[in-house]
């Protein structure tokens, strides 16, 4: 999408064909900076320090991290080392493991002398596939947006989103934002309520920034506000992303998503979750029971970085001195609160049947319904 | 309650018998400062700038504001002027009107020559009544806390609260915090989850500060977190305050309260609202339909004041530059989500019958149930 009018992606291979460029997202929204990853440890650090974040982008960065490792050493030992170090950089994102498993499968059957070239090619494929996936999510989600807009032809459609499931979380387009960008590009009037998304303010910092760069009308609100807006008919549709979806359709996403889903259910507002199929964790069923929730450092809650009126970037404590804090990174929204999923293969219900219907190749469980169909 | 080990109230008559001392709450939590109100316009400014906040404390401050006005001029015109200016200082708080009506009733039947003394006496009575009211709310709420603690004798009781309904919002004790302080003083182990309460961070700034000063164990969490904690069994009880309760039991309180009430309902956590009877607005029934929601300046959302590591207090922008913001101050929690009310006259259901049962002297509506009872 656009930055200062120029088309960009979040990650790219540099002209030298070896080092990897990224948008350093820690500099946003008060500055725009890119960074160059030249070694495995820099890719690992970029993931750990959240210079890149969002499940799909983490996956592609990890793939390029494997490629950078192969450029350093293409031994079996190097494959194992890179896999282990990149996997440990963020414990919750299922995409990270998915991307690394895919890279290792390819590298395991490739002779060391060809591994470097093969790794770069595979990482590039994954980046292109991610762009195609997000574009397809956008295309399917656009149907939803058009259907809802038809109900209110006289005014912009109000869409609420939480955290950043925008193009900054992917290679391009984003997941939750893809339908919004496509609607906007087609001239369908949309307005986005952007949840601030404490503690890291990814909504206020990243989603607001990218919507602004693209010219999409939006308003930033405190995380407390969405319920009130839904109650007063000021939200037509919620679309959020996800870090992990269980086979039964439970959704792990940024902390606070569950609260918005409850409000949507209570007020009759459709609540949709946009995801690539790779985000589905078929090994899990009950999300509240089974999904481990990452706890992050308390300083993300107690300290907030912003810009002073005279342009300095300062970090200030925003909690009473001496008071302890807790920082749970995600919560789980039970499938019963989700209107449906927007995937690269189409829309579906938030049920195992819904997910299996679109991704039968991924769900290898023998289900009674199939047996009944066969009979 | 205690500040640096010394017992204090939020508002008091100074030794000169005429000027009024307040804790200037805008300086908290990074500094502790008191202020002296000497004229009507200073009382009005203190309310408008939220140097004093919280429905009960606003009411008492307005009462003293009327007294300060009478010290300047005790004419009928001065009574009207002071009433109008103080009423306009905060549009949502029903306590403000209640306190001002009470003062005007008294002053209207008092000859100008006696108005000043009468106004100071009435304001002092209101302050003492507020302390007694909060103490009684604490006493009744303590029963709840004890009942719940008996279910978990082996660990502290986890109580979640939103915003600041603590002693800083009243003259002493607080409303939602009164049962907590009384439990703590009686040696019942409690731990409080303190919602940060964006945009003004009254939880992270004020509730955390006063709990810390009193030595009550607590943890500050982003507003997004409470649903997750309830889902995982980490909250035993929610207690919040309110700015206005309708005759049917709908609750207007700080934006975000509705979301926590939804989560409590969804997870089976009791959700109680603590209030003085004066907070009930018997003229309203359907809160979502009838309660006007104050919109405040966007800078409260976009800018946040905190303390740098080297001790400077700085205001930083925490929203992407150029992005619009919205700032709705309150939301309405429908009565169906409220387990009950904790009042100075006891506990009751969140229904008109519940409220009327405790405050029959306030509800002058002739209800069918009464007719049936009479028959």
XYZ file of C-alpha atoms in Angstrom:
750
model
C 0.000 0.000 0.000
C 1.015 3.650 -0.082
C 3.486 5.549 2.112
C 3.751 9.234 1.236
C 2.128 8.343 -2.068
C 4.630 5.594 -2.976
C 3.606 1.924 -3.214
C 5.472 -0.187 -0.665
C 5.552 -3.586 0.952
C 6.575 -4.350 4.536
C 9.424 -6.682 3.507
C 11.459 -7.007 0.306
C 14.679 -8.411 -1.069
C 17.231 -5.663 -1.553
C 18.962 -5.036 -4.897
C 21.970 -7.112 -3.786
C 19.724 -10.189 -3.930
C 20.837 -11.167 -0.441
C 19.969 -8.680 2.292
C 16.348 -8.115 3.270
C 14.648 -4.755 3.701
C 11.859 -4.153 6.217
C 9.833 -1.217 7.443
C 11.037 -0.802 11.043
C 7.600 -0.556 12.614
C 8.918 0.530 15.995
C 9.584 3.964 14.464
C 5.920 4.424 13.478
C 3.858 6.567 13.571
C 6.142 9.476 14.483
C 8.809 8.608 11.945
C 9.184 6.324 8.926
C 12.301 4.195 8.853
C 13.420 1.100 7.004
C 16.021 -1.412 8.161
C 18.262 -3.950 6.436
C 18.570 -7.493 7.779
C 21.895 -9.060 6.831
C 22.191 -12.017 9.246
C 20.078 -14.567 11.106
C 20.456 -12.759 14.424
C 19.120 -9.541 12.910
C 16.042 -11.335 11.598
C 15.546 -12.912 15.012
C 15.927 -9.541 16.722
C 13.504 -7.885 14.281
C 10.837 -10.445 15.229
C 11.552 -10.367 18.957
C 11.655 -6.554 19.156
C 8.509 -6.344 17.023
C 10.167 -4.325 14.261
C 8.003 -6.677 12.230
C 4.782 -7.937 13.795
C 1.536 -9.559 12.708
C 1.315 -13.306 12.142
C 1.788 -13.351 8.330
C 4.670 -10.886 8.282
C 6.409 -12.711 11.126
C 6.152 -15.883 9.044
C 7.684 -14.310 5.944
C 10.401 -12.608 8.000
C 11.263 -15.956 9.595
C 11.466 -17.510 6.111
C 13.908 -14.812 5.029
C 15.712 -15.341 8.339
C 16.255 -18.985 7.305
C 17.584 -17.723 3.970
C 19.975 -15.322 5.705
C 21.143 -18.212 7.897
C 21.789 -20.353 4.789
C 23.872 -17.495 3.373
C 25.993 -17.654 6.515
C 26.232 -21.461 6.617
C 24.214 -24.079 4.735
C 25.000 -26.998 7.063
C 22.340 -29.232 8.666
C 23.411 -27.756 11.972
C 22.733 -24.257 10.660
C 19.224 -25.270 9.543
C 18.467 -26.589 13.037
C 19.968 -23.567 14.756
C 18.080 -21.058 12.636
C 14.821 -22.984 13.055
C 15.146 -23.084 16.838
C 16.199 -19.488 17.301
C 13.537 -18.027 15.031
C 10.813 -20.210 16.569
C 11.657 -18.966 20.053
C 11.461 -15.296 19.037
C 7.660 -15.103 19.541
C 5.963 -17.972 21.381
C 2.301 -17.509 20.385
C 2.199 -17.000 16.598
C 1.278 -20.270 14.921
C 2.291 -18.808 11.551
C 5.864 -18.624 12.707
C 6.037 -22.380 13.201
C 4.131 -22.982 9.972
C 6.583 -20.888 7.946
C 9.629 -22.438 9.600
C 8.316 -25.989 9.122
C 7.794 -25.264 5.455
C 11.302 -23.878 5.070
C 12.854 -26.824 6.907
C 10.965 -29.370 4.827
C 12.359 -27.791 1.681
C 15.881 -27.417 3.052
C 16.017 -30.960 4.453
C 15.700 -32.411 0.954
C 18.051 -29.877 -0.659
C 21.813 -30.489 -0.825
C 23.796 -27.918 1.225
C 25.313 -26.397 -1.899
C 21.872 -25.433 -3.236
C 20.236 -24.498 0.066
C 20.934 -20.780 -0.018
C 19.366 -20.192 -3.449
C 16.479 -22.527 -2.589
C 15.804 -20.717 0.702
C 15.661 -17.274 -0.934
C 13.350 -18.623 -3.643
C 11.054 -20.239 -1.082
C 10.939 -17.119 1.088
C 10.108 -15.027 -2.002
C 7.309 -17.467 -2.889
C 5.909 -17.188 0.596
C 5.901 -13.394 0.331
C 4.093 -13.530 -3.024
C 1.624 -16.090 -1.710
C 0.914 -13.866 1.277
C 0.130 -10.947 -1.004
C -2.169 -13.146 -3.092
C -3.816 -14.542 0.048
C -4.526 -11.088 1.461
C -5.770 -9.851 -1.874
C -8.193 -12.803 -1.965
C -9.311 -12.153 1.630
C -10.023 -8.609 0.528
C -11.998 -9.791 -2.491
C -14.223 -12.104 -0.429
C -14.605 -9.586 2.396
C -15.585 -6.947 -0.121
C -18.805 -8.895 -0.763
C -19.701 -8.484 2.901
C -18.917 -4.788 2.825
C -20.969 -4.302 -0.338
C -23.923 -6.225 1.099
C -23.884 -4.129 4.256
C -23.359 -0.886 2.399
C -26.417 -1.637 0.287
C -28.448 -1.436 3.511
C -27.202 2.116 4.119
C -26.738 3.610 0.655
C -26.967 7.158 2.000
C -23.992 7.199 4.335
C -20.520 5.684 4.833
C -20.385 2.208 6.291
C -18.958 2.244 9.824
C -16.480 -0.571 10.424
C -14.773 -1.166 13.771
C -11.399 -2.880 14.020
C -9.108 -3.773 16.898
C -5.310 -3.763 16.952
C -3.481 -3.865 13.623
C -4.441 -6.541 11.140
C -3.489 -4.154 8.377
C -0.910 -4.335 5.642
C 1.787 -3.601 8.195
C 0.975 -7.010 9.728
C 1.344 -8.762 6.369
C 3.383 -8.150 3.234
C 0.650 -6.065 1.615
C -3.142 -5.423 1.876
C -3.496 -6.802 5.411
C -6.184 -9.229 6.523
C -8.917 -7.292 8.348
C -8.085 -4.166 6.326
C -8.011 -5.835 2.893
C -11.793 -5.600 2.375
C -11.671 -2.000 3.625
C -8.890 -0.991 1.219
C -10.610 -2.693 -1.699
C -13.913 -1.013 -0.861
C -12.184 2.345 -0.583
C -10.394 1.837 -3.901
C -13.723 1.010 -5.536
C -15.268 4.207 -4.257
C -17.516 2.603 -1.627
C -17.681 5.088 1.259
C -16.326 3.548 4.456
C -15.339 5.007 7.822
C -13.232 2.983 10.253
C -13.429 3.162 14.069
C -9.886 2.315 15.122
C -9.484 0.883 18.633
C -6.415 2.434 20.244
C -5.393 -1.081 21.437
C -3.557 -0.633 24.685
C -0.995 -1.389 25.847
C 1.089 -1.087 22.657
C -1.344 1.220 20.829
C -1.047 -0.707 17.572
C -4.435 0.664 16.540
C -3.663 4.304 17.305
C -0.093 3.997 16.000
C -0.208 1.544 13.075
C -3.770 1.077 11.832
C -4.480 4.810 12.036
C -1.189 5.549 10.275
C -1.760 3.161 7.390
C -5.398 4.168 6.901
C -4.259 7.797 6.896
C -1.526 7.108 4.329
C -4.115 5.424 2.103
C -6.668 8.188 2.584
C -9.321 6.043 4.267
C -11.580 8.062 6.633
C -11.138 6.851 10.206
C -11.421 7.879 13.868
C -9.283 6.596 16.727
C -11.177 5.665 19.909
C -10.122 4.370 23.316
C -10.620 0.617 23.671
C -13.440 1.342 26.116
C -15.590 3.019 23.468
C -16.693 0.321 21.023
C -19.510 -1.065 23.156
C -21.102 2.359 23.482
C -20.865 2.984 19.736
C -22.468 -0.378 18.944
C -25.231 0.250 21.467
C -26.062 3.526 19.706
C -26.072 2.055 16.195
C -22.818 3.710 15.194
C -21.054 0.507 14.078
C -22.329 -1.528 11.120
C -19.664 -4.215 11.064
C -16.631 -5.386 13.049
C -13.665 -6.955 11.265
C -10.618 -8.101 13.206
C -7.619 -10.289 12.479
C -6.355 -13.218 14.509
C -3.131 -14.850 15.632
C -4.592 -18.352 15.909
C -7.949 -19.990 15.246
C -8.788 -23.417 16.663
C -10.389 -26.155 14.580
C -13.681 -25.363 16.348
C -13.455 -21.678 15.441
C -12.280 -20.080 18.682
C -10.209 -16.992 17.961
C -7.026 -15.877 19.727
C -6.350 -12.241 18.985
C -5.016 -9.128 20.662
C -6.255 -8.672 24.224
C -9.640 -6.928 24.215
C -11.041 -8.620 21.115
C -13.301 -10.783 23.285
C -14.889 -7.680 24.830
C -15.749 -6.242 21.415
C -17.188 -9.555 20.273
C -19.419 -9.631 23.365
C -20.688 -6.127 22.597
C -21.297 -7.027 18.958
C -23.317 -10.081 20.020
C -25.293 -8.046 22.552
C -26.174 -5.353 20.019
C -26.600 -7.459 16.875
C -23.574 -6.091 15.041
C -21.883 -8.636 12.719
C -18.459 -9.644 14.029
C -16.156 -11.116 11.370
C -12.626 -12.421 11.647
C -10.270 -12.232 8.646
C -7.530 -14.847 8.387
C -5.353 -16.840 6.029
C -5.900 -20.602 6.294
C -2.389 -20.961 7.692
C -3.622 -19.348 10.926
C -5.892 -22.300 11.726
C -4.407 -24.597 14.357
C -6.128 -27.904 13.622
C -4.542 -29.509 16.692
C -6.586 -27.353 19.097
C -10.318 -27.351 19.752
C -11.279 -25.385 22.875
C -9.416 -22.096 22.670
C -10.090 -20.895 26.197
C -8.788 -24.189 27.563
C -5.948 -24.860 25.138
C -4.395 -21.657 23.833
C -1.492 -20.476 25.985
C -1.634 -16.719 26.519
C 1.681 -14.880 26.285
C 2.441 -12.541 29.170
C 4.718 -9.723 28.171
C 6.801 -7.255 30.156
C 4.989 -4.872 32.462
C 6.799 -1.845 31.050
C 4.573 -2.108 27.958
C 1.654 -1.210 30.261
C 3.363 1.218 32.628
C 5.357 3.139 29.996
C 4.096 4.660 26.771
C 6.121 6.316 24.047
C 4.718 9.305 22.214
C 5.670 12.627 20.749
C 5.835 15.927 22.591
C 4.309 19.036 21.059
C 7.793 20.208 20.038
C 8.534 16.966 18.218
C 10.604 14.969 20.709
C 9.794 11.280 21.139
C 9.579 10.590 24.880
C 8.631 7.584 26.986
C 6.502 8.407 30.017
C 5.155 6.361 32.897
C 1.347 6.304 32.741
C 0.645 4.274 35.895
C 0.882 5.426 39.507
C 4.517 4.972 40.627
C 4.989 1.775 42.593
C 1.788 0.087 41.418
C 2.285 -3.392 39.890
C 0.937 -4.088 36.392
C 0.002 -7.178 34.366
C 0.285 -7.557 30.597
C -1.635 -10.391 28.948
C -1.056 -10.103 25.216
C -4.056 -12.009 23.800
C -7.478 -13.235 24.687
C -9.727 -15.893 23.213
C -13.065 -15.104 21.593
C -15.295 -18.192 21.642
C -16.629 -19.218 18.226
C -20.231 -18.628 19.407
C -19.523 -14.864 19.320
C -18.072 -14.870 15.786
C -20.394 -14.220 12.841
C -17.988 -15.842 10.429
C -14.538 -16.027 8.901
C -13.195 -14.203 5.867
C -10.493 -16.375 4.300
C -8.609 -16.481 1.020
C -10.953 -19.244 -0.111
C -14.183 -17.460 0.784
C -16.475 -16.794 3.730
C -17.505 -19.461 6.223
C -19.205 -20.060 9.545
C -17.132 -20.043 12.721
C -17.455 -23.799 13.176
C -15.341 -26.844 12.391
C -17.694 -27.650 9.524
C -17.290 -24.139 8.187
C -13.506 -24.253 8.322
C -13.290 -27.832 7.007
C -15.582 -26.954 4.130
C -13.080 -24.384 2.895
C -9.907 -26.220 3.929
C -10.697 -29.954 3.546
C -7.073 -30.549 2.592
C -5.956 -29.262 6.004
C -8.431 -31.065 8.279
C -7.434 -34.714 8.285
C -9.812 -35.718 11.046
C -12.457 -38.226 9.979
C -15.716 -36.587 10.805
C -19.125 -38.236 11.205
C -20.605 -35.814 8.686
C -18.242 -37.094 5.986
C -19.127 -40.670 6.813
C -22.800 -39.757 6.516
C -22.155 -38.035 3.194
C -20.329 -41.094 1.888
C -23.160 -43.412 2.889
C -8.157 7.758 53.943
C -4.392 7.902 54.211
C -1.861 9.939 52.198
C 1.741 9.305 53.240
C 0.344 7.827 56.438
C -1.787 10.876 57.341
C -5.616 10.740 57.387
C -7.113 13.120 54.835
C -10.342 14.053 53.101
C -10.680 15.326 49.540
C -12.334 18.614 50.581
C -12.336 20.576 53.831
C -13.037 24.002 55.276
C -9.797 25.828 55.955
C -8.960 27.299 59.380
C -10.239 30.734 58.306
C -13.760 29.265 58.225
C -14.279 30.638 54.747
C -11.919 29.288 52.090
C -12.160 25.679 51.003
C -9.249 23.255 50.648
C -9.193 20.487 48.066
C -6.738 17.861 46.887
C -5.886 19.036 43.358
C -6.358 15.689 41.659
C -4.828 16.834 38.365
C -1.413 16.632 40.071
C -1.849 12.924 40.932
C -0.247 10.435 40.835
C 3.159 12.023 40.133
C 2.801 14.732 42.738
C 0.524 15.537 45.674
C -0.838 19.058 45.801
C -3.682 20.795 47.550
C -5.481 23.937 46.393
C -7.503 26.660 48.099
C -10.812 27.806 46.617
C -11.624 31.381 47.607
C -14.308 32.425 45.089
C -17.198 31.011 43.041
C -15.198 31.053 39.838
C -12.454 28.969 41.420
C -14.967 26.346 42.536
C -16.441 26.308 39.040
C -12.987 25.945 37.492
C -12.074 23.162 39.896
C -15.128 21.181 38.770
C -14.700 21.953 35.078
C -10.953 21.182 35.022
C -11.581 18.020 37.056
C -9.363 19.094 39.952
C -12.242 17.493 41.822
C -14.138 14.677 40.114
C -16.505 11.888 40.976
C -20.224 12.510 41.388
C -20.347 12.855 45.197
C -17.287 15.096 45.445
C -18.534 17.296 42.611
C -21.782 17.724 44.553
C -20.037 18.762 47.772
C -17.676 21.070 45.879
C -20.648 22.723 44.193
C -22.279 23.178 47.602
C -19.152 24.900 48.880
C -19.092 26.861 45.632
C -22.546 28.207 46.521
C -21.192 29.110 49.961
C -18.219 30.926 48.406
C -20.660 32.789 46.148
C -22.728 33.831 49.170
C -19.563 35.165 50.794
C -19.067 37.348 47.714
C -22.715 38.462 47.478
C -25.791 37.025 49.161
C -28.345 38.556 46.755
C -31.053 36.522 44.952
C -29.205 37.319 41.736
C -26.017 35.814 43.177
C -27.862 32.607 44.136
C -29.157 32.267 40.561
C -25.799 33.082 39.016
C -23.896 30.602 41.160
C -26.493 27.896 40.567
C -26.329 28.325 36.792
C -22.575 28.525 36.510
C -21.874 25.542 38.735
C -24.547 23.447 37.018
C -22.972 24.076 33.617
C -19.508 23.018 34.773
C -20.163 19.296 34.143
C -23.271 18.350 32.146
C -23.690 14.652 33.016
C -23.399 14.332 36.803
C -26.876 14.158 38.322
C -25.378 14.695 41.791
C -24.332 18.164 40.764
C -27.928 19.210 40.130
C -29.089 17.417 43.257
C -26.586 19.259 45.440
C -27.308 22.620 43.845
C -31.088 22.159 44.136
C -30.685 21.370 47.805
C -28.553 24.453 48.363
C -30.972 26.689 46.488
C -33.973 25.406 48.391
C -32.264 26.296 51.637
C -31.026 29.674 50.416
C -34.364 30.658 48.875
C -36.006 30.606 52.303
C -33.086 32.253 54.086
C -32.823 36.039 54.357
C -29.780 37.413 52.494
C -28.096 38.452 55.740
C -28.022 34.851 56.981
C -27.335 33.139 53.669
C -23.573 32.939 53.943
C -23.525 31.199 57.322
C -26.411 28.959 56.273
C -24.663 27.965 53.040
C -21.424 27.005 54.797
C -23.387 24.995 57.369
C -25.373 23.203 54.674
C -22.252 22.423 52.635
C -20.550 21.056 55.751
C -23.609 18.874 56.454
C -23.491 17.536 52.920
C -19.820 16.642 53.339
C -20.513 14.809 56.615
C -23.518 13.050 55.101
C -21.373 11.929 52.191
C -18.822 10.412 54.551
C -21.594 8.629 56.462
C -23.166 7.444 53.197
C -19.919 5.987 51.872
C -19.154 4.377 55.212
C -22.596 2.723 55.077
C -22.053 1.592 51.454
C -18.833 0.026 52.669
C -20.564 -1.718 55.540
C -23.243 -3.258 53.291
C -20.744 -4.146 50.562
C -18.523 -5.797 53.133
C -21.200 -8.487 53.559
C -20.824 -9.325 49.856
C -17.053 -9.418 50.115
C -17.205 -11.645 53.203
C -19.695 -14.019 51.550
C -17.507 -14.361 48.475
C -14.312 -14.668 50.476
C -15.845 -17.551 52.422
C -15.984 -19.468 49.116
C -12.203 -19.044 48.692
C -10.813 -19.077 52.226
C -7.349 -20.073 51.029
C -6.512 -17.081 48.815
C -7.156 -13.357 48.429
C -10.443 -12.358 46.842
C -9.895 -10.858 43.379
C -12.031 -7.772 42.793
C -12.052 -5.850 39.509
C -12.926 -2.166 39.364
C -13.122 0.377 36.547
C -12.232 4.067 36.681
C -12.076 5.741 40.071
C -15.015 5.337 42.396
C -12.604 5.608 45.297
C -12.318 8.062 48.126
C -10.868 10.607 45.721
C -14.296 10.635 44.030
C -16.085 11.319 47.317
C -15.170 13.062 50.556
C -13.835 9.871 52.150
C -14.078 6.042 51.736
C -15.325 6.117 48.143
C -18.254 4.116 46.836
C -16.907 1.061 44.960
C -13.774 1.078 47.143
C -15.540 1.444 50.504
C -16.217 -2.323 50.857
C -12.634 -3.005 49.757
C -11.116 -0.616 52.315
C -13.316 -1.986 55.083
C -12.407 -5.568 54.165
C -8.718 -4.666 54.096
C -8.955 -2.914 57.462
C -10.610 -6.016 58.932
C -7.786 -8.231 57.693
C -9.761 -9.944 54.907
C -7.243 -10.585 52.104
C -8.269 -8.782 48.904
C -6.472 -8.059 45.645
C -7.830 -5.452 43.232
C -7.519 -5.544 39.425
C -7.474 -1.861 38.502
C -8.608 -1.016 34.968
C -6.318 1.666 33.562
C -9.437 3.526 32.301
C -8.435 5.330 29.157
C -8.524 8.024 28.074
C -7.884 9.865 31.360
C -6.290 6.887 33.170
C -8.234 7.515 36.364
C -7.754 3.860 37.292
C -3.991 3.797 36.690
C -3.537 7.281 38.135
C -6.082 7.636 40.962
C -7.420 4.237 42.026
C -3.955 2.687 41.931
C -2.561 5.658 43.865
C -5.143 5.569 46.628
C -5.028 1.774 46.991
C -1.241 2.029 47.183
C -1.397 4.756 49.829
C -3.736 2.575 51.887
C -1.603 -0.551 51.403
C -4.246 -2.577 49.512
C -2.694 -5.169 47.129
C -3.585 -4.324 43.531
C -2.487 -4.702 39.905
C -3.110 -2.219 37.091
C -4.292 -3.723 33.797
C -5.149 -2.281 30.386
C -8.899 -1.871 29.883
C -8.728 -4.688 27.335
C -7.714 -7.267 29.940
C -10.699 -7.801 32.242
C -12.587 -10.148 29.911
C -9.622 -12.484 29.642
C -9.145 -12.529 33.422
C -12.818 -13.329 34.004
C -12.725 -16.068 31.385
C -9.810 -17.705 33.218
C -11.425 -17.506 36.674
C -9.112 -14.745 37.884
C -11.868 -12.333 38.961
C -14.278 -13.207 41.786
C -16.278 -10.005 41.874
C -16.621 -6.701 39.991
C -17.537 -3.517 41.856
C -17.845 -0.220 40.005
C -19.314 3.174 40.779
C -21.797 5.162 38.710
C -22.581 8.699 37.671
C -26.293 8.106 37.169
C -28.708 5.211 37.635
C -32.160 5.257 36.047
C -35.306 4.276 37.940
C -35.204 0.948 36.062
C -31.617 0.259 37.131
C -29.634 1.149 34.001
C -26.179 2.415 34.940
C -24.276 5.311 33.355
C -20.622 5.098 34.287
C -17.196 5.729 32.782
C -16.878 4.559 29.195
C -15.987 0.862 29.093
C -18.091 -0.222 32.070
C -20.619 -1.840 29.715
C -17.884 -4.048 28.213
C -16.846 -5.341 31.638
C -20.461 -5.997 32.589
C -20.903 -8.040 29.393
C -17.831 -10.121 30.234
C -19.014 -10.630 33.804
C -22.392 -11.840 32.542
C -20.760 -14.145 29.996
C -18.473 -15.721 32.582
C -20.768 -15.767 35.625
C -18.821 -13.193 37.643
C -21.021 -11.056 39.945
C -21.141 -7.432 38.762
C -22.166 -4.963 41.466
C -22.595 -1.217 41.303
C -22.019 0.922 44.417
C -23.931 4.174 44.699
C -25.474 6.687 47.056
C -29.243 7.037 46.644
C -28.713 10.572 45.383
C -27.281 9.108 42.159
C -30.636 7.621 41.147
C -32.394 9.687 38.496
C -36.056 8.772 39.027
C -37.076 10.800 35.970
C -35.342 8.403 33.557
C -36.184 4.805 32.723
C -34.339 3.525 29.653
C -30.731 4.552 30.080
C -29.557 3.737 26.563
C -32.396 5.809 25.127
C -32.495 8.638 27.646
C -29.099 9.377 29.150
C -27.171 11.996 27.177
C -23.515 10.999 26.795
C -20.987 13.770 27.270
C -18.400 14.084 24.501
C -15.171 15.600 25.718
C -12.203 17.117 23.923
C -10.199 14.890 21.627
C -6.912 15.900 23.240
C -7.822 13.684 26.190
C -7.514 10.728 23.805
C -4.656 11.903 21.605
C -2.447 13.301 24.385
C -1.412 11.596 27.602
C 0.545 13.085 30.473
C 3.037 10.944 32.345
C 6.410 11.042 33.982
C 9.741 10.496 32.266
C 12.342 8.236 33.847
C 14.252 11.302 35.064
C 11.178 12.718 36.784
C 9.844 15.290 34.326
C 6.087 15.387 33.718
C 5.545 15.473 29.957
C 2.503 15.338 27.706
C 2.935 13.172 24.625
C 0.774 12.459 21.605
C -0.169 8.763 21.578
C -2.164 8.680 18.328
C -0.813 8.775 14.774
C -0.353 12.458 13.799
C -3.281 13.722 11.756
C -5.715 10.964 12.717
C -9.040 12.216 14.145
C -10.185 10.931 17.542
C -13.502 10.664 19.412
C -13.979 10.883 23.173
C -17.258 9.619 24.612
C -17.028 9.974 28.386
C -19.638 7.464 29.574
C -21.584 4.446 28.505
C -24.753 2.818 29.759
C -24.834 -0.663 31.250
C -28.347 -2.115 30.983
C -29.824 -3.292 34.288
C -30.021 -6.874 32.982
C -26.212 -7.071 33.234
C -26.035 -5.787 36.823
C -26.095 -8.318 39.681
C -27.222 -5.675 42.147
C -26.686 -2.327 43.827
C -24.741 -1.560 46.982
C -26.305 1.522 48.588
C -26.114 3.265 51.938
C -29.424 1.590 52.842
C -28.384 -1.938 51.894
C -28.125 -4.221 48.870
C -30.855 -4.503 46.236
C -31.666 -5.890 42.808
C -31.011 -3.770 39.722
C -34.724 -3.178 39.125
C -37.220 -0.446 39.901
C -38.687 -2.661 42.608
C -35.241 -3.134 44.096
C -34.488 0.576 44.146
C -37.984 1.568 45.311
C -37.787 -0.951 48.115
C -34.777 0.832 49.569
C -35.760 4.370 48.605
C -39.589 4.481 48.801
C -39.354 8.123 49.893
C -37.682 9.022 46.576
C -39.906 7.125 44.118
C -43.203 8.994 43.992
C -44.578 7.090 41.014
C -47.727 5.131 41.724
C -46.936 1.660 40.594
C -49.351 -1.158 39.697
C -47.654 -3.455 42.192
C -48.566 -1.060 45.003
C -52.135 -0.947 43.832
C -52.196 -4.732 43.830
C -50.722 -4.805 47.307
C -53.357 -2.361 48.531
C -56.173 -4.445 47.105
